[in-house]
Every structure is written in structure tokens, then in C-alpha cells.
Amino acid sequence: MRREDIRNIVIIAHVDHGKTTLVDCMLRQSGQFRSGQLRQECVLDSNDLERERGITILAKNISLPYKGVKINIIDTPGHADFGGEVERVLRMADAALVLVDAAEGPMPQTRFVLTKALECGVRPIVVVNKIDRPDARIDEVLDETFELLMDLGCDDYLNDLPIIFASAKEGYATHDPKKRTDSIQPLMDMILEHAPGPEVEREAPLKMLVTTLDWSEYVGRIAIGRIHSGTISNGQRVALMQSDGRMQTQRISQLMVFEDLGRAEVEQAEAGDIVAVVGLESVEIGDTISDIENQQAFPRLTVGEPTLEMIFSVNSSPFAGREGKYVTSRQLRERLYRELERNVALRVRDVSGAEAFAVAGRGVLHLSVLIETMRREGYELSVGKPKVIVRDIDGVKQEPFETLSVEVPTERLGPVMELVGARRGEMEELQPRGDYSLVRFRIPSRGLIGLRTRMLNATQGGAIMHHRFAGYGPLEVDPPGRATGVLISNNTAKAVAFGLDGLQQRADLFVAPGDEIYEGMLVGENSRSDDMTVNPTREKKLTNMRASGNDDNIVLQPPRRMSLEEALEYIAEDELVEVTPQTIRLRKILLKESDRRRAGRMRA
């Protein structure tokens, strides 16, 4: 039977198509909150990183009552790097709001998340968002959406596909894009009408799949998932079915359901409800909470395999331990393995013979968010250059390929073609769109490392690029590396304006006067292709002889400060990014010049 008093929906879309803004609009118009409770934008982007970057990183649950029906809403990330978050929470939903930008149309991540949703049997509801954009092309976007659904084999849905138009920013939804309404109510009504209630077996034994883990300093792990059959009660003893056929009997100490923006404690919940369970000490994502007398387990959750790997190691620079609270390999290992409990798309393995760990993820952004989170927690570490994971498939070495979509002003299309072509990218489609061109490439994942910064520089910030994993293909020749060399400090002290002034004529500097530097640290980018050892701490020699002329006025250009992602994409094979709670530095793996020369002779 189906429950008609509840709806479980997930919101999926490409990045920046308005998922979190749409949830904001639904919250503001629900009448459940005082005006002071929803002051900020993007209410569900709750942690600091999400607010600073303006993106959704973690999937989140809320619920809203509407016309006597409880609507559980799951907001998901739109970046391809966080696809693992989307894949696991889709199991909790029966319907999906598929948001499509009225100007951009379906993008690579739209296809990915829609494919995964259909595999889970989730019914799509199409929402064409941002219809108030001056460059909106609603009819064309609808045609593209229908084509996408046909490509994915959704012919059964096309005859009765619910479609609605909205402007989440302006706060309204409408069935006719030419007629503006005054609220989001038409969308809420469509959810009640077209989103099916969950299929439940109330009398069957308890069966619940854990799809999300939360953590509290007071109660420990909190398992979140949807009850597929039976009922669950506070204080009940349950069977926890884990990986490798293991089973543990544990007791539920607290049971909560989602209510508005938070959770409310209840004594009992039944099939169809999304609940949070406290008291299961060793629970992991993918475990099944089952009845003790009738133990049944769901198939383990599987998500796409990672495509990129970095080496995390302890900070070994001369400045190690100055800023961080956690600096040892034991602390680093514990933190990385603890991350595996909630980040199902991550992989960690120990590197033999070194105090280092190979951490694999979906992309540079996926791993950089982990690094940024760790540095804010007080960790110090060094990170190596990102490398793609090469697999041996049927005796052939294969590497990951991605679909790259670039939207660029037509007059700047040339540099984009040149950059992508040099990195072994092949153009698959070119579409003119007003003054812009939309180009789709197939490119090795290796070719994407460092591409974004170079493309923005070549197009003067006019290019917008998105990518998603497409599959594995035969190993290509190595793409060209960094075209320029670096300036390497040969001294440990504070940078001096006099020394930097002599260097800036031939380099782009990374440091400013007064910055502490050490031997082996990168202080600038050389204008030539070779590395050069320099002394940025050199001071002007002072004598008691009167100068024959006036001293030169030193005017330094502002240093180039890199973000964490830019630093990870910039470094070469023999370099590291040193990450501390307050500073990001670039350095050579071998700090002494004599060691680097010896290693170069051995390679030769």
C-alpha cells in the first residue's frame, strides 16, 4: 500500500541551477517560521565552507507540512565532485524535482543525477527555473529536456510528465511562463498531485537502509535513513546488518523524525518515514537496521569509483608545528579513516614505507574540500600533485575520461580550442547561443588538472566550464605540463623588498616583504621554463660612503596568492602544497638544492 500522508522528494540539478534557492522559497512561504528565522540566503547551506564558496557540499533533510501532508525534502549538491552524496540519498526518495535552468538547459551533471534517479525508480518532476532571466529560452530548454529523458529511456514518463515553470529568486511558480503568479503554491500542489507516496509494508518485519551518517559530540553517531517496512520504536533492540555478513544486536536510545529545519524526538515511526536513529555505536553507511527475529539485509550501497588520487603526508617543512594542533601521522591517519564513515565516495590506503596516505576522490574540488575542512580543524599536512587512477581493463591500461562543457564568448573560442586540444581533448559538439558558443569535449581527466585557471586567463574570465565523468578509455600520451619554471628560495628568513625587487623583473612573485620563507620554498613563477634558485632575503649593503646618486624607489607588484585548488593544480611532480591552519605554501619535496641536483642526476 502507499501512504498518502507523506511525500519524500529529492531536488537534483546541475550546479547553480537554483536548488537551494528554491528550498529557501518553499521555506519562506510555508508559514512555519518567523521572519527572523530565515534572514540569510541559502538557509540549508549551513556550514562555513558552503557559505564561503556559494555551493552545496552535503545533502540535507528538512520537512514541511502542506495541506495535511508531510513533505520530506532532500537538498543535494550540484557539483560532479560530490556525486557520491547524491547517489546514496536517492534511495530515500520516491520523486525528484529535476531543476533545469531556463537559459542553460540540461547540463552534464543534470544527465548524471537524472540517470541515477531513474535507476532508483524515482519519478521525475521537471521544474524550469530562472524563467525571469533576460536570456531565457524556455521552449528550447523544454525540447532539450525531453530529448534527455528519451535518451535515458524514460518513454513511459513522457506522456504524463509533470512540468512547471518557476523563478525561485522572485518566489513564484506557474503553469504558464507568460503568466506570473504570486507564490510557490502551484509547485507544492504539483508535488502532492504527481509525487507518489512511499510504498510501505506496515505489517512486515522492520527493514531500514542507512544512507547518511551525522555526528554529535553528545550522543555520537546518528544513522539517517528511510524505513522501508515495519515500525521502529525508541528503546527497541534491533539487528545491525553490516558489511562482510557481520551482525550486531544493539539498542536504539533515541528516535527522531525531521520537522521543519530540525528534528523532533518521537517514540515510534513507521514505514515511509525518514528517521534519525541514535545509539548504534558502530553503524556505517550502507548498513541495514533489521528486526532481530527476521533478519534481512539490503544490498550494500555502491557509488561510482574515484578517479583522482593525492598523497597526504605529515608536514615536514622547517615551519612544521607552528600553527597546527594535529601534526603527527597517527592523528592524520585517524582523521582520514574517520572521514570514510560519512564520505562514501572517498578511498584511503596507507603508503608502504612512508608516513603518508593515498586519498582518492571524485576530483580536485572533492579532495580540496576535505583538506580545507581538516586545516580548519587544526591539522597540518603536505599534499602531493593530483594523479588520475589508471586501471587495467582486459589487459589494456585505461584512464578516466570526462565530458567537458564550455560556454564562452564566440570571439574567445579560439584560445579554448587551442588549450583543450593541447590536452588531448576532442570536440563532440558546437552550438551557437547568441553571442556565446557552447562546446562539448571528451577529454582525459589528466587534461583537466590546471585547465580552469589557464582557460580563465586565456578568455579574460569569460569562460564557464563544467565536467562530469564519462568512462574509461585507452591511456593517452601525457598532456603538456607546466610551461614555466619556478623560483626556489635558498635561504630561511623573512622576504625583503630589496631582494624581491630584483626578482620581479623576471618572475611573478608568490610572497610579499615580511613573509617568512624557508629553503626549498617556491617564491615565484619563472618567466622561463627552468627552475631557478634565488635569494629573496637579500638586503641592500650599507656602507659609510656617501652614494653618488639617489636610491631607487622600490615599487613591488602585489604577490599572486593562490587558493587551495589553484595550488593543487599548479604544482609539479616534485613539489608539495604545505597546508596549515593559517597558511598555504608551495615547496619542493627535496628542500636542499644539492639533494635536488643529486636526484636529477640519478633520473638522468
Coordinates of N, CA and C in Angstrom, one line a residue, residues 255-355:
L255 N 15.1 8.2 19.0 CA 14.5 8.1 17.7 C 13.9 9.5 17.3
M256 N 14.3 10.0 16.1 CA 13.9 11.3 15.7 C 13.4 11.3 14.3
V257 N 12.4 12.2 14.0 CA 12.0 12.4 12.6 C 12.3 13.9 12.3
F258 N 12.3 14.2 11.0 CA 12.7 15.5 10.6 C 11.4 16.4 10.6
E259 N 11.6 17.6 11.2 CA 10.5 18.5 11.3 C 11.0 19.9 11.1
D260 N 10.4 20.6 10.1 CA 10.9 21.9 9.7 C 12.4 21.8 9.4
L261 N 13.2 22.7 10.0 CA 14.6 22.7 9.8 C 15.4 21.8 10.7
G262 N 14.7 21.2 11.7 CA 15.4 20.4 12.6 C 14.8 19.0 12.8
R263 N 15.0 18.4 14.0 CA 14.5 17.1 14.2 C 13.7 17.1 15.5
A264 N 12.7 16.2 15.5 CA 11.8 16.1 16.7 C 11.8 14.7 17.2
E265 N 12.0 14.5 18.5 CA 12.1 13.2 19.1 C 10.7 12.6 19.1
V266 N 10.6 11.3 18.7 CA 9.3 10.6 18.7 C 9.5 9.2 19.4
E267 N 8.4 8.6 19.8 CA 8.5 7.3 20.4 C 8.5 6.1 19.4
Q268 N 7.8 6.4 18.2 CA 7.7 5.4 17.2 C 7.6 6.0 15.8
A269 N 8.1 5.3 14.8 CA 8.0 5.7 13.4 C 7.7 4.5 12.6
E270 N 7.0 4.7 11.5 CA 6.6 3.5 10.7 C 7.1 3.7 9.2
A271 N 6.9 2.6 8.5 CA 7.4 2.5 7.1 C 7.0 3.8 6.3
G272 N 8.0 4.3 5.5 CA 7.8 5.5 4.8 C 8.4 6.7 5.4
D273 N 8.6 6.7 6.7 CA 9.2 7.9 7.4 C 10.7 7.9 7.2
I274 N 11.3 9.1 7.1 CA 12.8 9.3 7.2 C 13.1 9.6 8.6
V275 N 14.0 8.8 9.2 CA 14.2 9.0 10.6 C 15.7 9.1 10.9
A276 N 16.1 9.6 12.1 CA 17.4 9.6 12.6 C 17.5 8.8 13.9
V277 N 18.4 7.8 13.9 CA 18.5 6.9 15.0 C 19.8 7.1 15.8
V278 N 19.7 7.1 17.1 CA 20.8 7.3 18.0 C 21.0 6.0 18.8
G279 N 22.3 5.7 19.0 CA 22.5 4.5 19.9 C 23.2 3.4 19.2
L280 N 23.4 3.4 17.9 CA 24.1 2.3 17.2 C 25.5 2.8 17.0
E281 N 26.4 2.2 17.9 CA 27.7 2.7 18.0 C 28.6 2.5 16.8
S282 N 28.5 1.4 16.1 CA 29.4 1.1 15.0 C 28.7 1.1 13.7
V283 N 27.6 1.8 13.6 CA 26.8 1.9 12.3 C 27.6 2.6 11.3
E284 N 27.5 2.1 10.0 CA 28.1 2.7 8.9 C 27.1 2.9 7.7
I285 N 27.5 3.8 6.8 CA 26.6 4.0 5.6 C 26.5 2.7 4.9
G286 N 25.3 2.3 4.5 CA 25.1 1.0 3.8 C 24.6 -0.1 4.7
D287 N 24.7 0.1 6.0 CA 24.2 -1.0 6.9 C 22.7 -1.0 6.9
T288 N 22.1 -2.2 7.2 CA 20.7 -2.4 7.3 C 20.3 -2.5 8.8
I289 N 19.3 -1.8 9.2 CA 18.7 -2.0 10.6 C 17.5 -2.9 10.4
S290 N 17.6 -4.0 11.0 CA 16.6 -5.1 10.8 C 16.0 -5.6 12.1
D291 N 14.8 -6.3 11.9 CA 14.2 -6.9 13.0 C 15.1 -8.1 13.5
I292 N 15.2 -8.3 14.8 CA 16.0 -9.3 15.4 C 15.5 -10.7 15.0
E293 N 14.2 -10.9 15.0 CA 13.7 -12.2 14.8 C 13.7 -12.6 13.3
N294 N 13.6 -11.6 12.4 CA 13.6 -11.8 11.0 C 14.6 -10.9 10.3
Q295 N 15.8 -11.4 10.3 CA 16.9 -10.6 9.9 C 17.0 -10.6 8.3
Q296 N 17.0 -9.4 7.7 CA 17.1 -9.2 6.3 C 17.9 -8.0 6.0
A297 N 18.8 -8.1 5.0 CA 19.7 -7.0 4.7 C 19.5 -6.6 3.3
F298 N 19.6 -5.2 3.1 CA 19.6 -4.7 1.7 C 20.9 -4.9 1.1
P299 N 21.0 -4.9 -0.3 CA 22.3 -5.0 -0.9 C 23.1 -3.7 -0.5
R300 N 24.4 -3.9 -0.4 CA 25.2 -2.7 0.1 C 25.2 -1.6 -0.9
L301 N 25.2 -0.4 -0.4 CA 25.2 0.8 -1.2 C 26.5 0.9 -2.0
T302 N 26.4 1.1 -3.3 CA 27.6 1.3 -4.1 C 27.5 2.6 -4.8
V303 N 28.6 3.3 -4.9 CA 28.6 4.6 -5.6 C 29.8 4.5 -6.6
G304 N 29.9 5.5 -7.5 CA 30.9 5.5 -8.5 C 32.3 5.5 -7.9
E305 N 33.2 4.8 -8.5 CA 34.6 4.8 -8.0 C 35.3 6.1 -8.2
P306 N 36.2 6.5 -7.3 CA 37.0 7.7 -7.5 C 37.9 7.6 -8.7
T307 N 38.3 8.8 -9.2 CA 39.1 8.9 -10.4 C 40.4 9.6 -10.2
L308 N 40.6 10.2 -9.0 CA 41.8 11.1 -8.8 C 42.4 10.7 -7.4
E309 N 43.7 10.7 -7.3 CA 44.3 10.4 -6.1 C 45.4 11.4 -5.7
M310 N 45.6 11.7 -4.4 CA 46.6 12.5 -3.9 C 47.3 11.8 -2.7
I311 N 48.6 12.2 -2.5 CA 49.3 11.7 -1.4 C 49.3 12.7 -0.3
F312 N 48.7 12.3 0.9 CA 48.7 13.1 2.1 C 49.8 12.7 3.0
S313 N 50.6 13.6 3.5 CA 51.7 13.2 4.4 C 51.8 14.3 5.5
V314 N 52.6 14.0 6.5 CA 52.8 14.9 7.6 C 53.6 16.1 7.1
N315 N 53.4 17.3 7.7 CA 54.1 18.5 7.3 C 55.6 18.3 7.8
S316 N 56.5 18.3 6.8 CA 57.9 18.1 7.1 C 58.8 19.4 6.9
S317 N 58.1 20.6 6.7 CA 58.8 21.8 6.4 C 59.5 22.3 7.7
P318 N 60.4 23.3 7.6 CA 61.1 23.8 8.8 C 60.1 24.6 9.7
F319 N 58.9 24.9 9.2 CA 57.9 25.6 10.0 C 56.8 24.7 10.5
A320 N 57.1 23.4 10.5 CA 56.1 22.5 10.9 C 55.8 22.6 12.4
G321 N 54.5 22.5 12.8 CA 54.1 22.6 14.2 C 53.9 23.9 14.8
R322 N 54.1 25.0 14.0 CA 54.0 26.3 14.5 C 52.5 26.7 14.7
E323 N 51.7 26.3 13.7 CA 50.3 26.7 13.7 C 49.3 25.6 14.0
G324 N 49.6 24.4 13.7 CA 48.6 23.3 13.8 C 48.6 22.7 15.2
K325 N 47.5 22.1 15.5 CA 47.2 21.3 16.7 C 47.5 19.8 16.5
Y326 N 47.2 19.3 15.3 CA 47.4 17.9 15.0 C 48.4 17.8 13.9
V327 N 49.6 17.3 14.2 CA 50.7 17.3 13.3 C 51.4 15.9 13.0
T328 N 51.0 14.9 13.8 CA 51.6 13.6 13.6 C 50.9 12.7 12.6
S329 N 51.6 11.7 12.1 CA 51.0 10.8 11.2 C 49.8 10.0 11.8
R330 N 49.9 9.7 13.1 CA 48.8 8.9 13.7 C 47.6 9.8 13.7
Q331 N 47.7 11.0 14.0 CA 46.5 11.9 14.1 C 45.9 12.1 12.6
L332 N 46.8 12.2 11.7 CA 46.4 12.3 10.3 C 45.7 11.1 9.8
R333 N 46.2 9.9 10.2 CA 45.5 8.7 9.8 C 44.2 8.5 10.4
E334 N 44.1 8.8 11.7 CA 42.8 8.7 12.4 C 41.7 9.6 11.7
R335 N 42.1 10.8 11.4 CA 41.2 11.8 10.8 C 40.7 11.3 9.4
L336 N 41.6 10.8 8.6 CA 41.3 10.3 7.2 C 40.4 9.1 7.3
Y337 N 40.6 8.2 8.2 CA 39.8 7.0 8.2 C 38.4 7.3 8.9
R338 N 38.4 8.3 9.7 CA 37.1 8.8 10.3 C 36.2 9.4 9.2
E339 N 36.9 10.0 8.2 CA 36.2 10.7 7.1 C 35.5 9.6 6.2
L340 N 36.0 8.4 6.2 CA 35.4 7.3 5.4 C 34.0 7.0 5.9
E341 N 33.8 7.2 7.1 CA 32.5 6.8 7.7 C 31.3 7.5 7.1
R342 N 31.5 8.8 6.7 CA 30.4 9.6 6.1 C 30.6 9.9 4.6
N343 N 31.8 9.8 4.1 CA 32.1 10.2 2.8 C 32.3 8.9 1.9
V344 N 31.2 8.4 1.4 CA 31.3 7.1 0.8 C 32.0 7.1 -0.6
A345 N 32.2 8.2 -1.2 CA 32.9 8.3 -2.5 C 34.4 8.4 -2.3
L346 N 34.9 8.4 -1.0 CA 36.3 8.6 -0.7 C 37.0 7.2 -0.5
R347 N 38.3 7.1 -0.8 CA 39.1 5.9 -0.6 C 40.4 6.3 0.1
V348 N 40.8 5.6 1.1 CA 42.1 5.9 1.8 C 42.9 4.6 1.9
R349 N 44.2 4.7 1.6 CA 45.1 3.5 1.8 C 46.4 4.0 2.3
D350 N 47.1 3.2 3.1 CA 48.4 3.5 3.6 C 49.4 3.3 2.5
V351 N 50.4 4.2 2.5 CA 51.5 4.1 1.5 C 52.7 3.4 2.3
S352 N 53.1 2.3 1.7 CA 54.1 1.5 2.4 C 55.4 2.2 2.4
G353 N 56.1 2.1 3.6 CA 57.4 2.7 3.7 C 57.5 4.2 3.9
A354 N 56.3 4.8 4.1 CA 56.3 6.2 4.3 C 55.2 6.6 5.3
E355 N 55.3 7.7 5.9 CA 54.3 8.2 6.8 C 53.3 9.0 5.9

